[in-house]
Coordinates of C-alpha atoms and ligand atoms in Angstrom, one line a residue:
X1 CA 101.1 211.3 90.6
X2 CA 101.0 210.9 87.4
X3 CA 97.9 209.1 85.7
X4 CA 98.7 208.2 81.9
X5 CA 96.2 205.6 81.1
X6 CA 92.5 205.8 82.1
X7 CA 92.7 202.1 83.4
X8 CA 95.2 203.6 86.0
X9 CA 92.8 206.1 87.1
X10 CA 90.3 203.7 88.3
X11 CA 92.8 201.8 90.6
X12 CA 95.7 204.7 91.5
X13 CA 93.4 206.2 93.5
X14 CA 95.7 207.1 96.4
X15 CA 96.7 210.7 97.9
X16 CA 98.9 211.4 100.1
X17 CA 97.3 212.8 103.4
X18 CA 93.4 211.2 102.1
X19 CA 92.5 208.8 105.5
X20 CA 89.4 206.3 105.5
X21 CA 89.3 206.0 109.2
X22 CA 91.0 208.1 112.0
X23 CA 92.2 205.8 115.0
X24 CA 91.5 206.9 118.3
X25 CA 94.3 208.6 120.7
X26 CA 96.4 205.8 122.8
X27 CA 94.7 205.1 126.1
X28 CA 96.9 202.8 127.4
X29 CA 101.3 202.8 127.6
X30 CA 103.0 203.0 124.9
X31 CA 105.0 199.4 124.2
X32 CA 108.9 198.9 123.7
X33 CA 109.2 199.3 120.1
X34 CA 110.4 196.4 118.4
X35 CA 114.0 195.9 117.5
X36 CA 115.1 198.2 115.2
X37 CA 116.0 195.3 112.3
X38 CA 112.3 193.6 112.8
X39 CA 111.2 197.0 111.5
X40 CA 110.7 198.4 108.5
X41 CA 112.8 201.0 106.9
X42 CA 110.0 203.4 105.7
X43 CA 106.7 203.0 105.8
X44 CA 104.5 200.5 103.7
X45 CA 103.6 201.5 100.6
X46 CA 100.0 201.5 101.5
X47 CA 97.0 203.2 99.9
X48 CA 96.1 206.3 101.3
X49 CA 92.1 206.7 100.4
X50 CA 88.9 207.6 101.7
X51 CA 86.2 205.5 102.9
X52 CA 84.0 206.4 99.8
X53 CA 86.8 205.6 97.3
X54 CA 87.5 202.2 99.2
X55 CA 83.6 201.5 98.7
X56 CA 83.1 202.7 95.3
X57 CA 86.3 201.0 94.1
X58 CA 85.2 197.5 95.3
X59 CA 81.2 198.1 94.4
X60 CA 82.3 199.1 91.1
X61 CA 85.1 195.4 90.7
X62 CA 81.9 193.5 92.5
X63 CA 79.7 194.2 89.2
X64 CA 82.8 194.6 85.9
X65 CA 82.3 190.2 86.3
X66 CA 79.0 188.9 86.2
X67 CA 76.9 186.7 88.6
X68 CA 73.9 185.8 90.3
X69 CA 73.0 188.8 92.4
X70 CA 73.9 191.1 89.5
X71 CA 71.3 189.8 87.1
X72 CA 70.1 186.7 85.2
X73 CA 72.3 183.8 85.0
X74 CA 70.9 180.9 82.9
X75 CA 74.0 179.0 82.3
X76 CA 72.7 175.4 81.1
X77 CA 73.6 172.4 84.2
X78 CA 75.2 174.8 86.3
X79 CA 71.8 175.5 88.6
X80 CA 72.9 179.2 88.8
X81 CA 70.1 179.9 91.2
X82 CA 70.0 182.6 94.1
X83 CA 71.6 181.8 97.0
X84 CA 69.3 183.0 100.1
X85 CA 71.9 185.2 102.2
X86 CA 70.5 183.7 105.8
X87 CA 72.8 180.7 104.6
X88 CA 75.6 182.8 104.7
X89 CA 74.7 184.1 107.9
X90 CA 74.6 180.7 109.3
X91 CA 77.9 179.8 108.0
X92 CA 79.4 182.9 109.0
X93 CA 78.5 182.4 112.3
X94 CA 81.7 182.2 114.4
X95 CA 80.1 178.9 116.2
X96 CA 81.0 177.2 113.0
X97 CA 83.4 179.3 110.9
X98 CA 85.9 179.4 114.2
X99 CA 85.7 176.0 114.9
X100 CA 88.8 174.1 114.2
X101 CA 88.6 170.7 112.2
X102 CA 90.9 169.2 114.5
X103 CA 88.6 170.2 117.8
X104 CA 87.7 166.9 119.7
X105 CA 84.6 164.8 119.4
X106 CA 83.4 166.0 122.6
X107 CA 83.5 169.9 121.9
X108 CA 82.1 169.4 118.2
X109 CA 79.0 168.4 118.8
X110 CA 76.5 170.5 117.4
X111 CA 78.9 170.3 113.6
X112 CA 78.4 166.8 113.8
X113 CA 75.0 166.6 114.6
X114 CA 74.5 169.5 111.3
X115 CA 76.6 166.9 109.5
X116 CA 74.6 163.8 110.7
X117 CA 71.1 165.5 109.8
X118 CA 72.0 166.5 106.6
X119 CA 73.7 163.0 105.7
X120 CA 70.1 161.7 107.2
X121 CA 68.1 164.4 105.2
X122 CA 69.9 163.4 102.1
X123 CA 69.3 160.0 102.4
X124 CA 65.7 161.1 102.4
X125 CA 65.4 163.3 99.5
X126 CA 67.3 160.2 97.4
X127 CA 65.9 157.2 98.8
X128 CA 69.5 155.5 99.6
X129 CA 70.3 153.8 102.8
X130 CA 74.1 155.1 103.1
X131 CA 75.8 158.2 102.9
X132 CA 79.6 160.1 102.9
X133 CA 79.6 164.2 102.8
X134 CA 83.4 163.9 102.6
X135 CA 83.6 164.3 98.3
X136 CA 84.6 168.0 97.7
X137 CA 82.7 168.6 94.5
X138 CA 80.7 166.6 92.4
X139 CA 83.5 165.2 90.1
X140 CA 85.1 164.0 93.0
X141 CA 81.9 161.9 93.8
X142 CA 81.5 160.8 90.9
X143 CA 85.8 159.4 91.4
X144 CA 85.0 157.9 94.7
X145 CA 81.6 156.3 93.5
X146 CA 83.7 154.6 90.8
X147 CA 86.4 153.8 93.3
X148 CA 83.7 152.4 95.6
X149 CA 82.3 150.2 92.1
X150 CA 85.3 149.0 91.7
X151 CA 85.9 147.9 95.3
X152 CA 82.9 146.0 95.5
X153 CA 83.4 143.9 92.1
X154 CA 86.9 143.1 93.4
X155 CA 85.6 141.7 97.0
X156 CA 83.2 139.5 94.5
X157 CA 87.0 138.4 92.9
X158 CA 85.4 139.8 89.9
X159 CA 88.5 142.8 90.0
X160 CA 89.0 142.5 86.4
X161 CA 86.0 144.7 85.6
X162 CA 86.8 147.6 83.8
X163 CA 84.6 149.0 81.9
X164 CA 82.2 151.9 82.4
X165 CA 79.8 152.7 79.8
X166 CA 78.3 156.9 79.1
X167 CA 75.9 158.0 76.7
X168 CA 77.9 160.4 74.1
X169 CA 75.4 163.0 76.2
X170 CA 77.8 162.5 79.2
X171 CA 78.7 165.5 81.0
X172 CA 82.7 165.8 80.8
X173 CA 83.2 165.1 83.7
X174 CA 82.2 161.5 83.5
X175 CA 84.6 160.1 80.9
X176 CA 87.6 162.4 82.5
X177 CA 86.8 160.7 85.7
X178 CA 86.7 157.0 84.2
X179 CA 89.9 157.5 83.1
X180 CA 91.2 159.2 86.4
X181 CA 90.0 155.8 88.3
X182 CA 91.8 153.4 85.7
X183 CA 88.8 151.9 83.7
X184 CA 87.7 152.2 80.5
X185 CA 85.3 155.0 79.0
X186 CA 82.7 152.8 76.6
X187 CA 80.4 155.4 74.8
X188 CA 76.8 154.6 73.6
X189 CA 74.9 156.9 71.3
X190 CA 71.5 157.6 72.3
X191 CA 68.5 157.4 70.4
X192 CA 67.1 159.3 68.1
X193 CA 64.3 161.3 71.1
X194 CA 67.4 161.9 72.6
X195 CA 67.1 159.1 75.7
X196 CA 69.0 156.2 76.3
X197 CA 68.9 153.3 73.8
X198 CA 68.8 150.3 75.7
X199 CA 69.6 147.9 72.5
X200 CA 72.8 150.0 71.8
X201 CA 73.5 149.1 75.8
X202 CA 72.8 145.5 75.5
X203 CA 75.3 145.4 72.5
X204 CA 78.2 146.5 75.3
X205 CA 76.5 145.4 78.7
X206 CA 78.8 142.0 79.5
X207 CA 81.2 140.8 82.2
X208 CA 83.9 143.6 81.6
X209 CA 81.5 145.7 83.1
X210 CA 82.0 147.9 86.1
X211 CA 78.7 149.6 85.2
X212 CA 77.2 152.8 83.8
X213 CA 77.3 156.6 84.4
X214 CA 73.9 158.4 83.6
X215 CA 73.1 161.7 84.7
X216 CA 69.1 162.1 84.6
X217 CA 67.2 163.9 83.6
X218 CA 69.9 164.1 81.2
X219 CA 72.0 166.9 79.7
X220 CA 69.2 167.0 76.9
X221 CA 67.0 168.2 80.1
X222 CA 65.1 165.2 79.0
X223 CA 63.7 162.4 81.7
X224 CA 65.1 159.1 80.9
X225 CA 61.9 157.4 80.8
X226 CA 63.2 154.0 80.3
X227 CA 66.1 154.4 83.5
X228 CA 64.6 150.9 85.1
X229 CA 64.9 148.4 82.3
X230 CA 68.6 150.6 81.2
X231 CA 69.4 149.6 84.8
X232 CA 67.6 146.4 84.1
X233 CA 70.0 145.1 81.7
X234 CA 73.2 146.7 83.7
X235 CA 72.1 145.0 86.5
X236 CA 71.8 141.2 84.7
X237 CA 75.5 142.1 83.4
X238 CA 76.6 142.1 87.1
X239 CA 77.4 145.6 86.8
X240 CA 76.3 148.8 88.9
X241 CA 74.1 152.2 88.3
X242 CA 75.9 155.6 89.0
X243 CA 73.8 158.3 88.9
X244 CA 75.5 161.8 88.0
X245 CA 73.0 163.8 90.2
X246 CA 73.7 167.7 88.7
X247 CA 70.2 167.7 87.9
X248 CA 68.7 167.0 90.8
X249 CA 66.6 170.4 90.9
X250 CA 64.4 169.1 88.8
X251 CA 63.5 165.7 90.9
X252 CA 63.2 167.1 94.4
X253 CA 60.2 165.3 96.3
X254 CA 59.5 164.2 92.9
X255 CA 61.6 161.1 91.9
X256 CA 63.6 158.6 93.8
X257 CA 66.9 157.6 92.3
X258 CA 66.8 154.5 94.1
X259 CA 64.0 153.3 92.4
X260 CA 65.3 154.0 89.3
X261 CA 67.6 151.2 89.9
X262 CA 70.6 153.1 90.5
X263 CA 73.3 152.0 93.2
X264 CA 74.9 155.1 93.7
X265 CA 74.8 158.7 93.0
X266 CA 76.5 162.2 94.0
X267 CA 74.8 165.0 94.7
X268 CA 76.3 168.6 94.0
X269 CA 75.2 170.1 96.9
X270 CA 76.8 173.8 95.5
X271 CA 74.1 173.4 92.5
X272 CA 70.8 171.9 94.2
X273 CA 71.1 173.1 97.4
X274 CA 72.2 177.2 97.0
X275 CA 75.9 177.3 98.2
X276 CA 77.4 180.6 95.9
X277 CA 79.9 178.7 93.0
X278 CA 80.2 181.0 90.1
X279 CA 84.0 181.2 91.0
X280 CA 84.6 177.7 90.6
X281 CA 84.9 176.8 94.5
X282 CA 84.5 175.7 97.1
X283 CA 81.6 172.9 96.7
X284 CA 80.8 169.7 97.8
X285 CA 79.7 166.2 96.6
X286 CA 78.1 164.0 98.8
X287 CA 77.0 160.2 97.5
X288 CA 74.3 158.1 98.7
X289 CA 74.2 154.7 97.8
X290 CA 72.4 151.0 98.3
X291 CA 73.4 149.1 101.6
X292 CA 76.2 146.8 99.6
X293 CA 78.2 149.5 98.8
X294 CA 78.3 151.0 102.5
X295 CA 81.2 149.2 103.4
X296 CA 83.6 151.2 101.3
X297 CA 82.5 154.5 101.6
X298 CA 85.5 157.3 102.7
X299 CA 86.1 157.0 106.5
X300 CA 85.1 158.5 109.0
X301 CA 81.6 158.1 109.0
X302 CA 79.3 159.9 111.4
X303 CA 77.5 157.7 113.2
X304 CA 75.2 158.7 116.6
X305 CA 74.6 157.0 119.7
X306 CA 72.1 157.4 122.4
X307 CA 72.4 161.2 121.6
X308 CA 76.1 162.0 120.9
X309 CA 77.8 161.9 117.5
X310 CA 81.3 160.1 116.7
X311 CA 83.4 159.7 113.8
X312 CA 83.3 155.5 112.8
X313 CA 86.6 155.2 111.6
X314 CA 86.6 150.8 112.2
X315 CA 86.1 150.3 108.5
X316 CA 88.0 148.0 107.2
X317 CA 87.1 147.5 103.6
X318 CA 87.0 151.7 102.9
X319 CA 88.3 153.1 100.2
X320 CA 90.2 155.6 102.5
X321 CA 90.3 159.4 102.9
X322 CA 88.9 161.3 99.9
X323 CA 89.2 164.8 101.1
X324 CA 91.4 166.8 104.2
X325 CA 88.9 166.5 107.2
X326 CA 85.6 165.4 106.9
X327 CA 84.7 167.5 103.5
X328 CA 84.2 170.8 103.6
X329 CA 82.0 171.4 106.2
X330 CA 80.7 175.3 105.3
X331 CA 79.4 174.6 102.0
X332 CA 77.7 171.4 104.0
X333 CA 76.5 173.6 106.8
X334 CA 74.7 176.0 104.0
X335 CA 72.8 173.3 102.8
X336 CA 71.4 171.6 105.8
X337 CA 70.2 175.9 106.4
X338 CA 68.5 175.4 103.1
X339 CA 66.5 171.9 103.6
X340 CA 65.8 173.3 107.0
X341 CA 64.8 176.4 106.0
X342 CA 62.6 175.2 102.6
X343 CA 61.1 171.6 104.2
X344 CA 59.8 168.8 102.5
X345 CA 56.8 170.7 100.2
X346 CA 59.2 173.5 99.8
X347 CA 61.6 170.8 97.9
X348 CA 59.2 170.0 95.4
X349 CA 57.3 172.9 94.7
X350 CA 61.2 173.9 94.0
X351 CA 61.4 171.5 91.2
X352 CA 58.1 172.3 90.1
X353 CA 59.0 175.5 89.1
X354 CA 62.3 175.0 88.0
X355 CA 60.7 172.7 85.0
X356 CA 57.9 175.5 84.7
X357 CA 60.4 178.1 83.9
X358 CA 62.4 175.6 81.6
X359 CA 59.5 174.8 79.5
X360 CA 57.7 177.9 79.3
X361 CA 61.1 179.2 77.4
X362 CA 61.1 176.5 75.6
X363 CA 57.8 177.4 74.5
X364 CA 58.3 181.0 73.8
X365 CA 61.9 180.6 72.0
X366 CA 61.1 178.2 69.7
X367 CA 59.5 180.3 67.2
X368 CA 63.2 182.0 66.6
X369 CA 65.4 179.4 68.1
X370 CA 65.7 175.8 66.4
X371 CA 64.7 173.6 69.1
X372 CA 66.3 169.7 68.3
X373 CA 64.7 167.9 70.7
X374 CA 61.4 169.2 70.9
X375 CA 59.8 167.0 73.8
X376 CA 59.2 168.5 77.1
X377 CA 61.7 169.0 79.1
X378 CA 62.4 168.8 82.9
X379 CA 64.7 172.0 84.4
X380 CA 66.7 173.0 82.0
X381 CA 66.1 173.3 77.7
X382 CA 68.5 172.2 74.7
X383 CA 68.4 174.5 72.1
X384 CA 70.2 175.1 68.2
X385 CA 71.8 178.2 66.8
X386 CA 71.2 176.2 62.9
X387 CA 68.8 178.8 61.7
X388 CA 71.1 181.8 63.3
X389 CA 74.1 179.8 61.2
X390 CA 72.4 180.3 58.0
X391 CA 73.5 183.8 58.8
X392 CA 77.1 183.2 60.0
X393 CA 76.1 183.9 63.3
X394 CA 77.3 181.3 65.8
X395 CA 76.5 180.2 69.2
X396 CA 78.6 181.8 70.7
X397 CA 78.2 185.1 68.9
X398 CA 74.9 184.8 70.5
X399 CA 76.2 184.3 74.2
X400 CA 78.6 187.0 73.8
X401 CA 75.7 189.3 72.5
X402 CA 73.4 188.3 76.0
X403 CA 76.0 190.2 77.6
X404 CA 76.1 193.4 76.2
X405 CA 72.1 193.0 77.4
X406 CA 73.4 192.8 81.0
X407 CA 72.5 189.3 80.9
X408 CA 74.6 185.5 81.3
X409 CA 74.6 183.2 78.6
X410 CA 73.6 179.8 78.5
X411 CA 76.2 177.0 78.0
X412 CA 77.2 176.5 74.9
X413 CA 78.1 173.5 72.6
X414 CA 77.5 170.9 75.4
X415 CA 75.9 168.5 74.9
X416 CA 78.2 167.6 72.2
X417 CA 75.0 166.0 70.5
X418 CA 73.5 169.3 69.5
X419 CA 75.1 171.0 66.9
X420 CA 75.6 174.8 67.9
X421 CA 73.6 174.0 71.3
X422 CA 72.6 176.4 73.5
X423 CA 71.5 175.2 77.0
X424 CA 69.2 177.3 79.1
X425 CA 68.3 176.4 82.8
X426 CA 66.4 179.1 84.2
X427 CA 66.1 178.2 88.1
X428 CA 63.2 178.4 89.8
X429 CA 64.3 181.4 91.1
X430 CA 63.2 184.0 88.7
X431 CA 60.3 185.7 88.4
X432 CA 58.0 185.6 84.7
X433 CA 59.2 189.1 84.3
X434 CA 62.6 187.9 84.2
X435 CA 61.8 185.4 81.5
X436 CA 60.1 187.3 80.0
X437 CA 62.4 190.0 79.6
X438 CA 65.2 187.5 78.5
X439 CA 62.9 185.9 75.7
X440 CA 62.5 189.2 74.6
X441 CA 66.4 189.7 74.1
X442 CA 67.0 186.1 72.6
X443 CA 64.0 187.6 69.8
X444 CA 65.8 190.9 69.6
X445 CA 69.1 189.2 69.2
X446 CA 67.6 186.4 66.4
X447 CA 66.5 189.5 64.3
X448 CA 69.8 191.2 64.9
X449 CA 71.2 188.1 63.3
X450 CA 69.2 188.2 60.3
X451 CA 69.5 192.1 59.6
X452 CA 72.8 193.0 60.9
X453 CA 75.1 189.9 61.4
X454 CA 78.6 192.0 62.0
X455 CA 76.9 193.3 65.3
X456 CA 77.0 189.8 67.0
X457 CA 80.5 189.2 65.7
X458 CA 81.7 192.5 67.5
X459 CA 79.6 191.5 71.0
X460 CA 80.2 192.3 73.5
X461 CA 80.7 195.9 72.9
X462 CA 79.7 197.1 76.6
X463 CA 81.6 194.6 78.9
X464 CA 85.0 195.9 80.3
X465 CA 86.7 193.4 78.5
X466 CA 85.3 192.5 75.0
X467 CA 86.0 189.1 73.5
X468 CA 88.8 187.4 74.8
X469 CA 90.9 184.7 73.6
X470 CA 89.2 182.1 76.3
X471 CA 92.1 179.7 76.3
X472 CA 94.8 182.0 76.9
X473 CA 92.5 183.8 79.4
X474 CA 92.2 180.6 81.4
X475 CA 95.5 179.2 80.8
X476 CA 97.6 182.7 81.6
X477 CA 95.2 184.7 83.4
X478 CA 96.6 188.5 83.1
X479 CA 95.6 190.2 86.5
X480 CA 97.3 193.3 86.3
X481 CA 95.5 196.5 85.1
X482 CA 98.7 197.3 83.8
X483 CA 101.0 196.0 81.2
Ligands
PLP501 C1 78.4 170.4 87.4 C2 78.3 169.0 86.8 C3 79.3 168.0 87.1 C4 80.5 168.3 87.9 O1 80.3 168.8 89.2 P1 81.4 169.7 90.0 O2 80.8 169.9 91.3 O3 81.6 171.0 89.2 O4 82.7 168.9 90.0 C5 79.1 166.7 86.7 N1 78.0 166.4 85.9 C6 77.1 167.4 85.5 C7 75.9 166.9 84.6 C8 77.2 168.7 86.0 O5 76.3 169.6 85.6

């Protein structure tokens, strides 16, 4: 076979005769065949290659993309942190991954009971009386927390509340799903330490309110030290709290939302609690809320009785189904192995070092990186690629340079308040050799800047793709090694 192009070498890899596995003789009849036009004319055109190829070929695809168990992965909000494998195990295990969603109550007992615990663990960890594991991922929370809002202001006959109000930090997320549910996206700046500015919310906090969307700590990484009297003055508008809860990493056994005066939160259980989601999917995005909202949360909920679990579907003022099933149940089952498995002090000393990490970077970068918002930080740091700029070296020159170091970037230019931002969140899953050996490359890369700027414009120069044109790559993915 003929081989012109060295991208067809590495997937034409077939021989004719070349056999990964050699099937055992027949031990039993032989079978009719099947009728001759249910069969195939000539054989399948299938791959004929050896065990080794087959597990070098697929090695070799499993590292040309980059993620977690490959190396560092610091990309900003995302909580790219490692994923302990015994969670696969357990939702491998054929227990669960056979069982069908449509199996009855009565043989489903021990998923519901996983489901149950977790709803009642995370009700716990967030200090909220009620709870739905049916939202998918966490901007489908954050839809059915609005939905749910909206609900309970128009049972008040106060239905022609519309309003939600964001800080211009907002994840994207937020406004997009504002819109999605019908309302109106009302955006406050925030003050000048990067926190909310609760005079620029009392100018928009009236009766059109539904309420307010706040992720905290906030995209800034920053604790929003004044969350009760912001939810203070949503609260005397007649409006309610959502909490975007992304960053929950960094307020495990830490921080109760509920006493923050928010309502109603999501968590992204994908993020926080270890489920693998560098390919965009699946997730899932439980909320927890205060008592009045309970009544519209998705049917069914889980509810136990003297020792058996049943769906509650009797709910009359629900907002309906928000997902096929009752969410999806592996990623759910993943993180009630990961409470389980890392308990109460195991939470915080979690959080603990998931702020260490982000502030002893912030620390060690800021002497080559402009750092905007120079307060500490909680899990994750905001930083500037201004001085790098002077240079003509963007931010995202610099992210495509981290990879030719074998290394993820952060996120870049979110949040939209930082010119050129850079957005690190370590995880408190690396080691201080790890950090230490990525500070080391964001130095190298800051002198590369000054010295040899062309460099970072040509990164990455060792990926198997170099830069692409992102858009096109996302809109019209080519997936063929071939033209
Ligand atoms: C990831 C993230 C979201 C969206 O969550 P998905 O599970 O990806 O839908 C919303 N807000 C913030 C701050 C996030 O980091």
């Amino acid at each position: 076979m003929q081989n012109p192009m060295p991208e067809r070498l590495l997937y034409e890899l077939s021989a004719p005769g070349r056999r990964g596995v050699r099937l055992p003789e027949s031990d039993v009849p032989e079978a009719d065949p099947l009728p001759k036009k249910l069969r195939r004319d000539e054989p399948a055109p299938l791959p004929e290659v050896s065990e080794n190829e087959v597990i070098r070929h697929f090695v070799r695809l499993s590292t040309m993309n980059h993620h977690v168990d490959r190396d560092y992965y610091p990309l900003g909000s995302c909580t790219m942190k490692y994923n302990p494998k015994l969670n696969e195990v357990v939702a491998n295990h054929p227990w669960f991954a056979d069982l069908h969603p449509f199996s009855s109550t009565r043989y489903s007992q021990g998923a519901l009971q996983v489901l149950y615990e977790l709803g009642e663990m995370l009700k716990t960890i967030t200090g909220f009386p009620a709870v739905t594991l049916q939202p998918p991922a966490g901007a489908s929370g954050e839809l059915t927390g609005l939905m749910l809002m909206k609900k309970y202001h128009q049972e008040r006959g106060q239905g022609e509340r519309n309003r939600v109000i964001i800080p211009d930090s907002a994840h994207g997320t937020n406004p997009a799903t504002i819109n999605f549910a019908g309302c109106e996206v009302v955006e406050i700046p925030s003050g000048a330490d990067g926190t909310l500015d609760p005079d620029a919310l009392r100018r928009e906090a009236d009766d059109r309110l539904v309420g307010m969307m706040v992720t905290n700590p906030n995209t800034l990484g920053i604790f929003e030290s004044r969350i009760t009297e912001i939810s203070q003055i949503v609260h005397d508008a007649g409006g309610l709290m959502y909490l975007d809860g992304a960053n929950l990493n960094a307020l495990l056994g830490f921080a109760s939302p509920e006493k923050m005066g928010f309502d109603i939160m999501h968590i992204n259980v994908h993020k926080t609690f270890s489920t693998p989601h560098g390919g965009g999917g699946p997730g899932a995005g439980p909320l927890c809320s205060v008592d009045k909202l309970d009544p519209y949360l998705p049917t069914p909920v889980i509810r136990e009785e003297d020792g058996t679990y049943y769906h509650d579907w009797v709910r009359p003022k629900s907002v309906g189904k928000m997902h096929g099933f009752y969410g999806n149940f592996l990623v759910l089952l993943r993180a009630y192995a990961y409470i389980l498995a890392t308990g109460k002090d195991g939470l915080e000393a979690v959080a603990r070092a998931a702020i260490l990490n982000a502030n002893y970077l912030r620390v060690l970068l800021q002497s080559d990186y402009e750092l905007p918002y120079p307060d500490r930080c909680l899990h994750e740091v905001v930083f500037s690629a201004d001085r790098q700029a002077k240079h003509g070296v963007k931010a995202l020159d610099i992210a495509k340079r981290l990879l030719d170091f074998g290394v993820h970037a952060p996120t870049v230019y979110f949040p939209l308040i930082v010119h050129e931002a850079m957005m690190i969140e370590p995880t408190e899953t690396e080691t201080k050799e790890t950090l230490d050996r990525f500070i080391e490359i964001m130095r190298r890369i800051a002198k590369e800047a000054e010295e040899n700027p062309e460099l970072l414009h040509d990164a990455p120069a060792t990926t198997p793709v170099r830069r692409l044109d992102e858009a096109t790559a996302s809109r019209k993915p080519n997936v063929r090694y071939e033209n």
